[in-house]
Coordinates of C-alpha atoms and ligand atoms in Angstrom, one line a residue:
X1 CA 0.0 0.0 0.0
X2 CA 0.8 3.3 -0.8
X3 CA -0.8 6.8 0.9
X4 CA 0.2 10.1 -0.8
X5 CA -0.4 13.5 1.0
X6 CA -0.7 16.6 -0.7
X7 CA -2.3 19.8 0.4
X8 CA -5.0 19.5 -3.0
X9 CA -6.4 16.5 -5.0
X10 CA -7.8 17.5 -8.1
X11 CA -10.5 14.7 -8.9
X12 CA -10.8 16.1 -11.5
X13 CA -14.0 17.0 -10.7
X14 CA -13.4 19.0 -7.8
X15 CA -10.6 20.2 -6.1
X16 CA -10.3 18.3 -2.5
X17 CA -8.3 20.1 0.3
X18 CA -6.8 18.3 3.9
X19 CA -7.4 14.2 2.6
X20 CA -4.6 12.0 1.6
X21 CA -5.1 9.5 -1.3
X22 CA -4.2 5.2 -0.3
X23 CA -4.0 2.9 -3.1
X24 CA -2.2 -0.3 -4.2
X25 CA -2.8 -0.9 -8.4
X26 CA -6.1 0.5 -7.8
X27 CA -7.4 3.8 -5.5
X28 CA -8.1 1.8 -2.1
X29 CA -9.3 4.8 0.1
X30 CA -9.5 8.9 -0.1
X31 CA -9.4 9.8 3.6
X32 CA -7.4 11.9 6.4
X33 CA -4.0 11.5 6.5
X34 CA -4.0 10.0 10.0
X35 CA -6.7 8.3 9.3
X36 CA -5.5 6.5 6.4
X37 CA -1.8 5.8 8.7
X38 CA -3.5 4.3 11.7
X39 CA -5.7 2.0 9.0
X40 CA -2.9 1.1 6.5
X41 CA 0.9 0.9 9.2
X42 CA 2.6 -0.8 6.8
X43 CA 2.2 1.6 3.9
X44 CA 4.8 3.8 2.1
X45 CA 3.7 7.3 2.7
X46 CA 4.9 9.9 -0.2
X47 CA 4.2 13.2 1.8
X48 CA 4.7 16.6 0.0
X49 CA 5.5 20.0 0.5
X50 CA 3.3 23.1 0.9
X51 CA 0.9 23.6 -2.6
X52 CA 1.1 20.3 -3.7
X53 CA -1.3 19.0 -5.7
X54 CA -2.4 15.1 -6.5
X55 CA -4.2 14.6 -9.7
X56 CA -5.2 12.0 -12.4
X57 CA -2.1 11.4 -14.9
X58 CA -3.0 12.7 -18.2
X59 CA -4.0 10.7 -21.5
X60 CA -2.5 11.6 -24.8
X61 CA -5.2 10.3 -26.8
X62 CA -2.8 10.7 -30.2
X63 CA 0.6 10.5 -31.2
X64 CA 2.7 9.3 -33.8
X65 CA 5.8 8.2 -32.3
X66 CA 7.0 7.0 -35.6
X67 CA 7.9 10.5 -36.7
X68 CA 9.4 11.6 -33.7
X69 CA 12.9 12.3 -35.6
X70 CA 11.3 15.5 -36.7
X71 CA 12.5 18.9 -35.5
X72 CA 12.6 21.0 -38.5
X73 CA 12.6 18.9 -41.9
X74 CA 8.8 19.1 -42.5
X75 CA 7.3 22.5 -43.6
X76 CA 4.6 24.0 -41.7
X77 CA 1.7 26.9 -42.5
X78 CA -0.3 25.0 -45.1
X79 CA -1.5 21.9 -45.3
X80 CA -0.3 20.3 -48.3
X81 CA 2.6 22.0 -48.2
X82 CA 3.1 19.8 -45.2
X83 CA 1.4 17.0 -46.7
X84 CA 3.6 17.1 -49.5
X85 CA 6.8 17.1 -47.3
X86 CA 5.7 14.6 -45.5
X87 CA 5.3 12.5 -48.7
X88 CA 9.2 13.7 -49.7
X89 CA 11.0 13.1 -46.5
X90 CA 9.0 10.4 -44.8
X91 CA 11.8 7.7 -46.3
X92 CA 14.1 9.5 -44.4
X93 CA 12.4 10.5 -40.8
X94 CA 10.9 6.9 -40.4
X95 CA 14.3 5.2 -40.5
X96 CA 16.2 8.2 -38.4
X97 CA 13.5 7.8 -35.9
X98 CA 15.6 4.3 -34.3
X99 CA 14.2 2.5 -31.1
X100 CA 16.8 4.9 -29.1
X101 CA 14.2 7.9 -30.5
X102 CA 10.9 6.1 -29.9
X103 CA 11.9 5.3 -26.1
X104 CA 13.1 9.0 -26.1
X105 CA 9.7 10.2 -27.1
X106 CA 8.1 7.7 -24.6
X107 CA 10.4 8.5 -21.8
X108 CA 9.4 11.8 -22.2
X109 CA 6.1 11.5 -22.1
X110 CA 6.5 9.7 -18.9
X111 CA 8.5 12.6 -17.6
X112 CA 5.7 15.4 -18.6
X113 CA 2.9 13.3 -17.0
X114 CA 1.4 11.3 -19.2
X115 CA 0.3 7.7 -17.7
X116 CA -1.3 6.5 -20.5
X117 CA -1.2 6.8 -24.8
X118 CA -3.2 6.6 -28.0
X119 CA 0.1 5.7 -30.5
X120 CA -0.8 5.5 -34.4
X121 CA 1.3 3.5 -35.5
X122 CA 1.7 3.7 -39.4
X123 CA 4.9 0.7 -39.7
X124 CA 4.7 -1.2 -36.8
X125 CA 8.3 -0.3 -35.9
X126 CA 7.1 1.3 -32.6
X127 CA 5.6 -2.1 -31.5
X128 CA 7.9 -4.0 -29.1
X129 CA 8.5 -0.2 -27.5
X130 CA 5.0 0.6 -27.1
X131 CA 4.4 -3.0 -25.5
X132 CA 7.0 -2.6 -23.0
X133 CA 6.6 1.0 -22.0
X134 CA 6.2 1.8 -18.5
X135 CA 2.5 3.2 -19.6
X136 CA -0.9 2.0 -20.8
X137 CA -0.6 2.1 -24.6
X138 CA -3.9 2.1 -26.7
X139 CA -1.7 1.0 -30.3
X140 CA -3.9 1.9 -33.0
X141 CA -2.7 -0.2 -36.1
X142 CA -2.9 2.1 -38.9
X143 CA -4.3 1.7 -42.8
X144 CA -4.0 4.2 -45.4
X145 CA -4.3 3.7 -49.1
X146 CA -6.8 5.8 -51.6
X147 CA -6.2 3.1 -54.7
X148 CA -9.0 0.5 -55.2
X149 CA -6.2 -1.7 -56.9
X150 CA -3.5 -1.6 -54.0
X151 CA -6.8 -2.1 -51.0
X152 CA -5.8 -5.9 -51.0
X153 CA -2.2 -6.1 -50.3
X154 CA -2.5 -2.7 -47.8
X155 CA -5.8 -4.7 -46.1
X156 CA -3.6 -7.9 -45.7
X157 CA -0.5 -5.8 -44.4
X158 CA -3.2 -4.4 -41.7
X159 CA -4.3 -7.5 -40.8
X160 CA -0.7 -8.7 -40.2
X161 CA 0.2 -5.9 -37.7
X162 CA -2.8 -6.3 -35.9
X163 CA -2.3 -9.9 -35.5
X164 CA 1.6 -9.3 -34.1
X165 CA 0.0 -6.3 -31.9
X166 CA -2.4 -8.8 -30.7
X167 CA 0.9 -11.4 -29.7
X168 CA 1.2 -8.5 -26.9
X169 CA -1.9 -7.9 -25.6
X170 CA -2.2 -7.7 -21.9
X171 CA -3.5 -5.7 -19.2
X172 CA -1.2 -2.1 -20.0
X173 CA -1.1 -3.1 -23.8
X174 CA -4.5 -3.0 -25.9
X175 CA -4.5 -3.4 -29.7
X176 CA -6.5 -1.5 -31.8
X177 CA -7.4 0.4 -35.8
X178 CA -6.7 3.8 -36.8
X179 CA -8.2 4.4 -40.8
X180 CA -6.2 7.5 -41.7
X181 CA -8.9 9.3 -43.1
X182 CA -11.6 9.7 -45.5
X183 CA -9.4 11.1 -48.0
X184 CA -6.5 8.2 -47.9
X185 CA -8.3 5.6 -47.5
X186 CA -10.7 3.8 -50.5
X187 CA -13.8 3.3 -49.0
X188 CA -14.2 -0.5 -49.4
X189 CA -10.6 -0.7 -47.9
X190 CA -12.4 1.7 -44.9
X191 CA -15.2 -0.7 -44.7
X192 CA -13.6 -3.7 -44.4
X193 CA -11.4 -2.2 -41.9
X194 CA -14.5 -0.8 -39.6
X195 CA -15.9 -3.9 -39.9
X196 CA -13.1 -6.2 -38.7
X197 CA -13.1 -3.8 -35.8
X198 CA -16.5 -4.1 -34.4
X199 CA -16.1 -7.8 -35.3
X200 CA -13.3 -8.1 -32.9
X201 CA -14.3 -5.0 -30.6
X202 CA -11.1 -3.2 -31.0
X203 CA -11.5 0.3 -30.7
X204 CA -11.6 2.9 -33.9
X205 CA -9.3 6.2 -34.5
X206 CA -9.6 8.2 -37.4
X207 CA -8.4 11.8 -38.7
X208 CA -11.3 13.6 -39.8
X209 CA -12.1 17.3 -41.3
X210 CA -8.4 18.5 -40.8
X211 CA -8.3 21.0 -43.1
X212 CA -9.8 23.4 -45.7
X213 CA -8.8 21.2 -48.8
X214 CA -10.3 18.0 -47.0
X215 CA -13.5 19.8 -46.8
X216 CA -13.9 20.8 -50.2
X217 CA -12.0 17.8 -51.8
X218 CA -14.7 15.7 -50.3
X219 CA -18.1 17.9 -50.7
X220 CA -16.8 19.0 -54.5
X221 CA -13.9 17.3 -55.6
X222 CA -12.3 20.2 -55.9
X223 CA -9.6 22.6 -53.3
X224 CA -5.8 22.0 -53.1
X225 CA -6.4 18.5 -53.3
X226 CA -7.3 18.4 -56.9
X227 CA -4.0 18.9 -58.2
X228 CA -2.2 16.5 -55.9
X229 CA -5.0 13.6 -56.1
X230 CA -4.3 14.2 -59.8
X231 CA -0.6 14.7 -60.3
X232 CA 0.1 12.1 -57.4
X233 CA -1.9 9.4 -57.2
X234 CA -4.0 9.6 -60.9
X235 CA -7.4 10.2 -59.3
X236 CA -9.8 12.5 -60.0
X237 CA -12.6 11.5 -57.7
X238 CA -12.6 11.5 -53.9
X239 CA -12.0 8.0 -52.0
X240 CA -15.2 8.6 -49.8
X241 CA -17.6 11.2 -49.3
X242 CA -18.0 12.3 -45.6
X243 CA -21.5 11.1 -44.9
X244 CA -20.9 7.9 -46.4
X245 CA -17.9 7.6 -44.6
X246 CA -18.9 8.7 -41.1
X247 CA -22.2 6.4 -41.1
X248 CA -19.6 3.3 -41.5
X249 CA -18.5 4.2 -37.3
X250 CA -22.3 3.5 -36.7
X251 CA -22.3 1.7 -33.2
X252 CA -18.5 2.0 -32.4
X253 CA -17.9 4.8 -30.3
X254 CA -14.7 6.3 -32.1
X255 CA -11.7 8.8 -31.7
X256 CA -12.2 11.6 -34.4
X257 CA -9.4 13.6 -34.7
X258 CA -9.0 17.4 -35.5
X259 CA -12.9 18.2 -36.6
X260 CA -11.7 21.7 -37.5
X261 CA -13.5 21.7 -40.4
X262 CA -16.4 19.2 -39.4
X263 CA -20.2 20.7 -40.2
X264 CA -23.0 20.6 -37.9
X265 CA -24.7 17.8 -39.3
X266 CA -21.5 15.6 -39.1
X267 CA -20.9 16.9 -35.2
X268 CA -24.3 15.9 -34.5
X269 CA -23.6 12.4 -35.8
X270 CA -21.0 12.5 -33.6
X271 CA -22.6 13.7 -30.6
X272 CA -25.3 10.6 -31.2
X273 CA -22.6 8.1 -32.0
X274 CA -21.2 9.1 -28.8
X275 CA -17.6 9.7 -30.5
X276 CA -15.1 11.7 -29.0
X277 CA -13.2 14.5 -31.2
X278 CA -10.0 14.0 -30.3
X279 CA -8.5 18.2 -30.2
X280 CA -4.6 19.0 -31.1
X281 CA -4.3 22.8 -31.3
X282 CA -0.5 22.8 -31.6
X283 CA -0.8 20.8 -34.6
X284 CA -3.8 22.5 -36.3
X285 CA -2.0 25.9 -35.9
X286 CA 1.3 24.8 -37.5
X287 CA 0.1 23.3 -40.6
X288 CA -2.5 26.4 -41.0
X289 CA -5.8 24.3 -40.4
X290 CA -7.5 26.9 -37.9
X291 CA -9.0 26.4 -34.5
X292 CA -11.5 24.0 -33.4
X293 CA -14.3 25.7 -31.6
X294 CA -14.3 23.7 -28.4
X295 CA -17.4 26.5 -27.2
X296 CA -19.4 24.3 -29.8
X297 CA -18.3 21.1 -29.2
X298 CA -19.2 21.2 -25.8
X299 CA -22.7 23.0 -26.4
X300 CA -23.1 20.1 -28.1
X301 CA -22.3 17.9 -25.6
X302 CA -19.6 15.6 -27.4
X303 CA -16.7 14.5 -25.5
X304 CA -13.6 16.3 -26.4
X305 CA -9.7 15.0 -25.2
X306 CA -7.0 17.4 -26.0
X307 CA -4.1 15.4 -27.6
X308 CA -0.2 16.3 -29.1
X309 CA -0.4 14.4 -32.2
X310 CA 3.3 13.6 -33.4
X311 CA 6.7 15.5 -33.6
X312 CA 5.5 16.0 -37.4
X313 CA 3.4 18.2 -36.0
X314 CA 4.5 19.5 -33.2
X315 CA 7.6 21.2 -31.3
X316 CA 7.3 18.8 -28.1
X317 CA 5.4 15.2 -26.5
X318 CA 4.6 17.4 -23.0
X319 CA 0.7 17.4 -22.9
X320 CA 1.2 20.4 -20.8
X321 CA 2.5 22.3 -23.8
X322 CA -0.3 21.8 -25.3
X323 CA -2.9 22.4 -22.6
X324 CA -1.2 25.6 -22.4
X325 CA -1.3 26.2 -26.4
X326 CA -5.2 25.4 -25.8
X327 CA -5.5 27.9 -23.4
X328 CA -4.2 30.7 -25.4
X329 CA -5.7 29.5 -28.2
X330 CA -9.0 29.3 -27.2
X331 CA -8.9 33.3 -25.8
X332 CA -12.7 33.9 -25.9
X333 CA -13.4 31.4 -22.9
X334 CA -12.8 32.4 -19.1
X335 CA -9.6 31.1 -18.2
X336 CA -10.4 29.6 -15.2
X337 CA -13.2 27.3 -16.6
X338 CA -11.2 26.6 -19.4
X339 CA -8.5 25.0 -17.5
X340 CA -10.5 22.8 -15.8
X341 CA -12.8 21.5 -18.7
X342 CA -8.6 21.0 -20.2
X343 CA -7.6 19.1 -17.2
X344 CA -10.6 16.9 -17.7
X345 CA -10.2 16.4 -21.5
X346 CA -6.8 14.8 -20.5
X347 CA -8.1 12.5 -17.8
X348 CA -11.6 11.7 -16.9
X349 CA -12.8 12.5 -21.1
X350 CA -9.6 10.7 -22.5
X351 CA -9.9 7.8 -20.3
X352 CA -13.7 7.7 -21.6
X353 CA -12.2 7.8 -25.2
X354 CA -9.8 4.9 -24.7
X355 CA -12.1 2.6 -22.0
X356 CA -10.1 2.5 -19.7
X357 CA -10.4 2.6 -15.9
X358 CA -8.9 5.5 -15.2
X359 CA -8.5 9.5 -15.4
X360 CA -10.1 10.0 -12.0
X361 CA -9.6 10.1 -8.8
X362 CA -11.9 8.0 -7.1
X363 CA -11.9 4.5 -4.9
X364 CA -11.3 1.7 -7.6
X365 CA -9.8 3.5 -10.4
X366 CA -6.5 2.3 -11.4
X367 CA -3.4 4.4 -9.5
X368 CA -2.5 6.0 -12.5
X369 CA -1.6 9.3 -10.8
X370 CA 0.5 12.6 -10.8
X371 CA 1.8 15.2 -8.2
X372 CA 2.3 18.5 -8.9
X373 CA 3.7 21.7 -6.5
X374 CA 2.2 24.6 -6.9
X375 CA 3.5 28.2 -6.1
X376 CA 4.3 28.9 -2.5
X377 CA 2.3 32.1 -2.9
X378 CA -0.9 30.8 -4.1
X379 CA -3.7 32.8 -3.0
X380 CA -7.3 31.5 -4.9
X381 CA -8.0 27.4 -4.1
X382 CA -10.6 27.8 -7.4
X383 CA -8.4 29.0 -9.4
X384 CA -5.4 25.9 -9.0
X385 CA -6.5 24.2 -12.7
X386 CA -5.2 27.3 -14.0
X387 CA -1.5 27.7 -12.1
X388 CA -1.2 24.3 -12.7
X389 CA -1.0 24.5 -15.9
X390 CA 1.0 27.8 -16.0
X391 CA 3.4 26.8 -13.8
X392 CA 3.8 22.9 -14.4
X393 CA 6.5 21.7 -16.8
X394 CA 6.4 18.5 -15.6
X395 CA 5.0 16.9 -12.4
X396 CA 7.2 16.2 -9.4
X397 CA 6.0 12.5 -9.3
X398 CA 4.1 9.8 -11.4
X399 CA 2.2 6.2 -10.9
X400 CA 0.8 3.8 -13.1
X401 CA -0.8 1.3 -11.7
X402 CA 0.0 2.1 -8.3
X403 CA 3.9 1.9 -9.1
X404 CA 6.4 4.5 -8.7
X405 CA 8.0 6.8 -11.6
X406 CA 10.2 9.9 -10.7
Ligands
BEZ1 C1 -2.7 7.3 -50.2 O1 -1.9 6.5 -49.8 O2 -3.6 7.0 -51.0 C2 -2.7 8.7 -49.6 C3 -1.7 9.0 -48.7 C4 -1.7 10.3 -48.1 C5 -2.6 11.2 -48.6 C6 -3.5 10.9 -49.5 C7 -3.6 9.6 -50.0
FE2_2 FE1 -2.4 12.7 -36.3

């Protein structure tokens, strides 16, 4: 047994002051600090300084750790500028990005607070890595391909990495399907995909309404990716239209990711298909794709987890870089309220996302925990969402089910 004391838990629900959390793999007991001594003796008390703060550990509902060798090779402002880099130096980044730079990217993570993953994996090179990491790793298993003619071979390559990702499978390890998007991938290949999914109930994440040219390559046929559907891949028609293709989710609560550019009868379908829209602001600003408006999607009542995406799209793997981004981002909502609805897009929303027993903290979740100090000075209890993510790089300690990380 284990019994932390800080001066605050953040739920994240509420923000607790004057109890100590106990817990083994799971939460055991939320009480008083003596209370919690005199019922657990043997337990290994982790007591912290004035400010200190115990909260969920965040979930990073999307990366691509695959890509992580980027720092300043890809080109950023417009979207198929980027796409179109991606396409010229992927051959390159994959292969730098060795398992040195994928436990890198992970171990970072770790550092910054994140307990638990979403990692779309494109190759299958980040497998062994993501099945031994220290946290709980949702692997997506990713197909892309827009050509009828190739859907065979790319649908059997699939099929092979999920079957190896399934060779792993265990408790911290939980295989699953990302389709790229609607735009990459031919819409029997999408189908068959979706299908084999429910079939096997592995959960679904997709890219969806990222930018300007997906909108009006898919509505018209026409946009910025005209010339490179045509050029590139000799197709003048698009792989999917979007109502065709977000009807094939029906019944699998999904991960939809980005939704800049989403309508309001497609976030309705969302809303109804209980999806989540996975959110990566960072990302959307650097390759010139706008702002979500998060106001909306929680009018509407969808869930919403705030995610990184990968290093090639993004300057750093710290979820609190981006919570920050989000907050500055999103200018026209009161800070305060902000940072809280953030917090719980990282923990309690994400954890909804990914089904997993966690993101909270409450008797019988799993342990998978963070604590954070706070400024010596701090004045307004309410307002401690906010300073801690102002002034939290990285957490002084983490857990995953129940076991220590520094
Ligand atoms: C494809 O493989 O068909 C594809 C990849 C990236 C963007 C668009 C299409
Ligand atoms: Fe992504």
């Amino acid at each position: 047994m284990k019994i932390v004391k800080t001066d605050f838990i953040l739920t994240p629900h509420k923000i607790v002051s004057g109890k100590a959390v106990a817990f083994e793999k799971n939460i055991v007991d939320i009480d008083d600090f003596e209370t919690l001594k005199k019922k657990f003796p043997n337990a290994t008390i982790f007591e912290y300084e004035k400010n200190s703060c115990i909260l969920p550990g965040f979930i990073n509902t999307h990366v691509h750790l695959e890509f992580s060798a980027n720092r300043a090779a890809l080109s950023y402002g417009d979207f198929l500028s980027w796409l179109y880099s991606v396409i010229k130096k992927r051959e390159e980044l994959v292969p730098n990005c060795d398992r040195l730079c994928i436990q890198k990217a992970i171990k970072n993570m770790l550092k910054s607070g994140t307990t638990t993953f979403g990692a779309i994996s494109s190759y299958g090179y980040d497998l062994t890595l993501c099945a031994k990491a220290p946290q709980r790793v949702v692997y997506f298993n990713e197909v892309i391909g827009s050509n009828p003619a190739a859907a065979d071979a790319l649908y059997n390559d699939f099929l092979q990495r999920v079957k190896e990702s399934k060779e792993y499978a265990d408790e911290k390890f939980i295989p699953a399907i990302a389709i790229h998007s609607p735009y990459s991938v031919h819409r029997i290949l999408a189908k068959k995909a979706i299908e084999f999914a429910k079939e096997n109930d592995l959960l679904i994440s997709t890219h969806f309404m990222e930018s300007r040219a997906e909108r009006e390559w898919l509505d018209k046929g026409v946009g910025d990716f005209k010339p490179f559907f045509e050029e590139f891949l000799n197709q003048s028609i698009p792989a999917n239209r979007a109502e065709d293709y977000l009807a094939l989710f029906e019944g699998a609560p999904s991960l939809f990711v980005h939704c800049v550019w989403a309508n309001e009868k497609e976030l309705e379908i969302i809303e109804k298909e209980k999806h989540t829209i996975v959110h990566c602001p960072i990302s959307n600003r650097l390759l010139g794709n706008g702002a979500l408006d998060i106001g909306k999607i929680k009018y509407l009542g969808i869930n919403l987890s705030v995610a990184t995406d990968g290093l090639s799209s993004n300057y750093s793997l710290n979820i609190y870089e981006e919570l920050k981004a989000a907050l500055f981002v999103h200018y026209h909502i009161e800070p305060v309220a902000l940072a809280f609805d953030l917090i719980r897009s990282v923990t309690t929303n994400a954890a909804k996302a990914l089904k997993i027993n966690a993101g909270e903290i409450k008797i019988e979740k799993l342990a998978d925990l963070q604590v954070v100090k706070l400024p010596k000075d701090l004045d307004a209890i309410e307002q401690i969402p906010l300073h801690i993510l102002l002034h939290t790089k990285k957490p002084e300690k983490v857990f995953i089910g129940g076991e220590s990380y520094e």
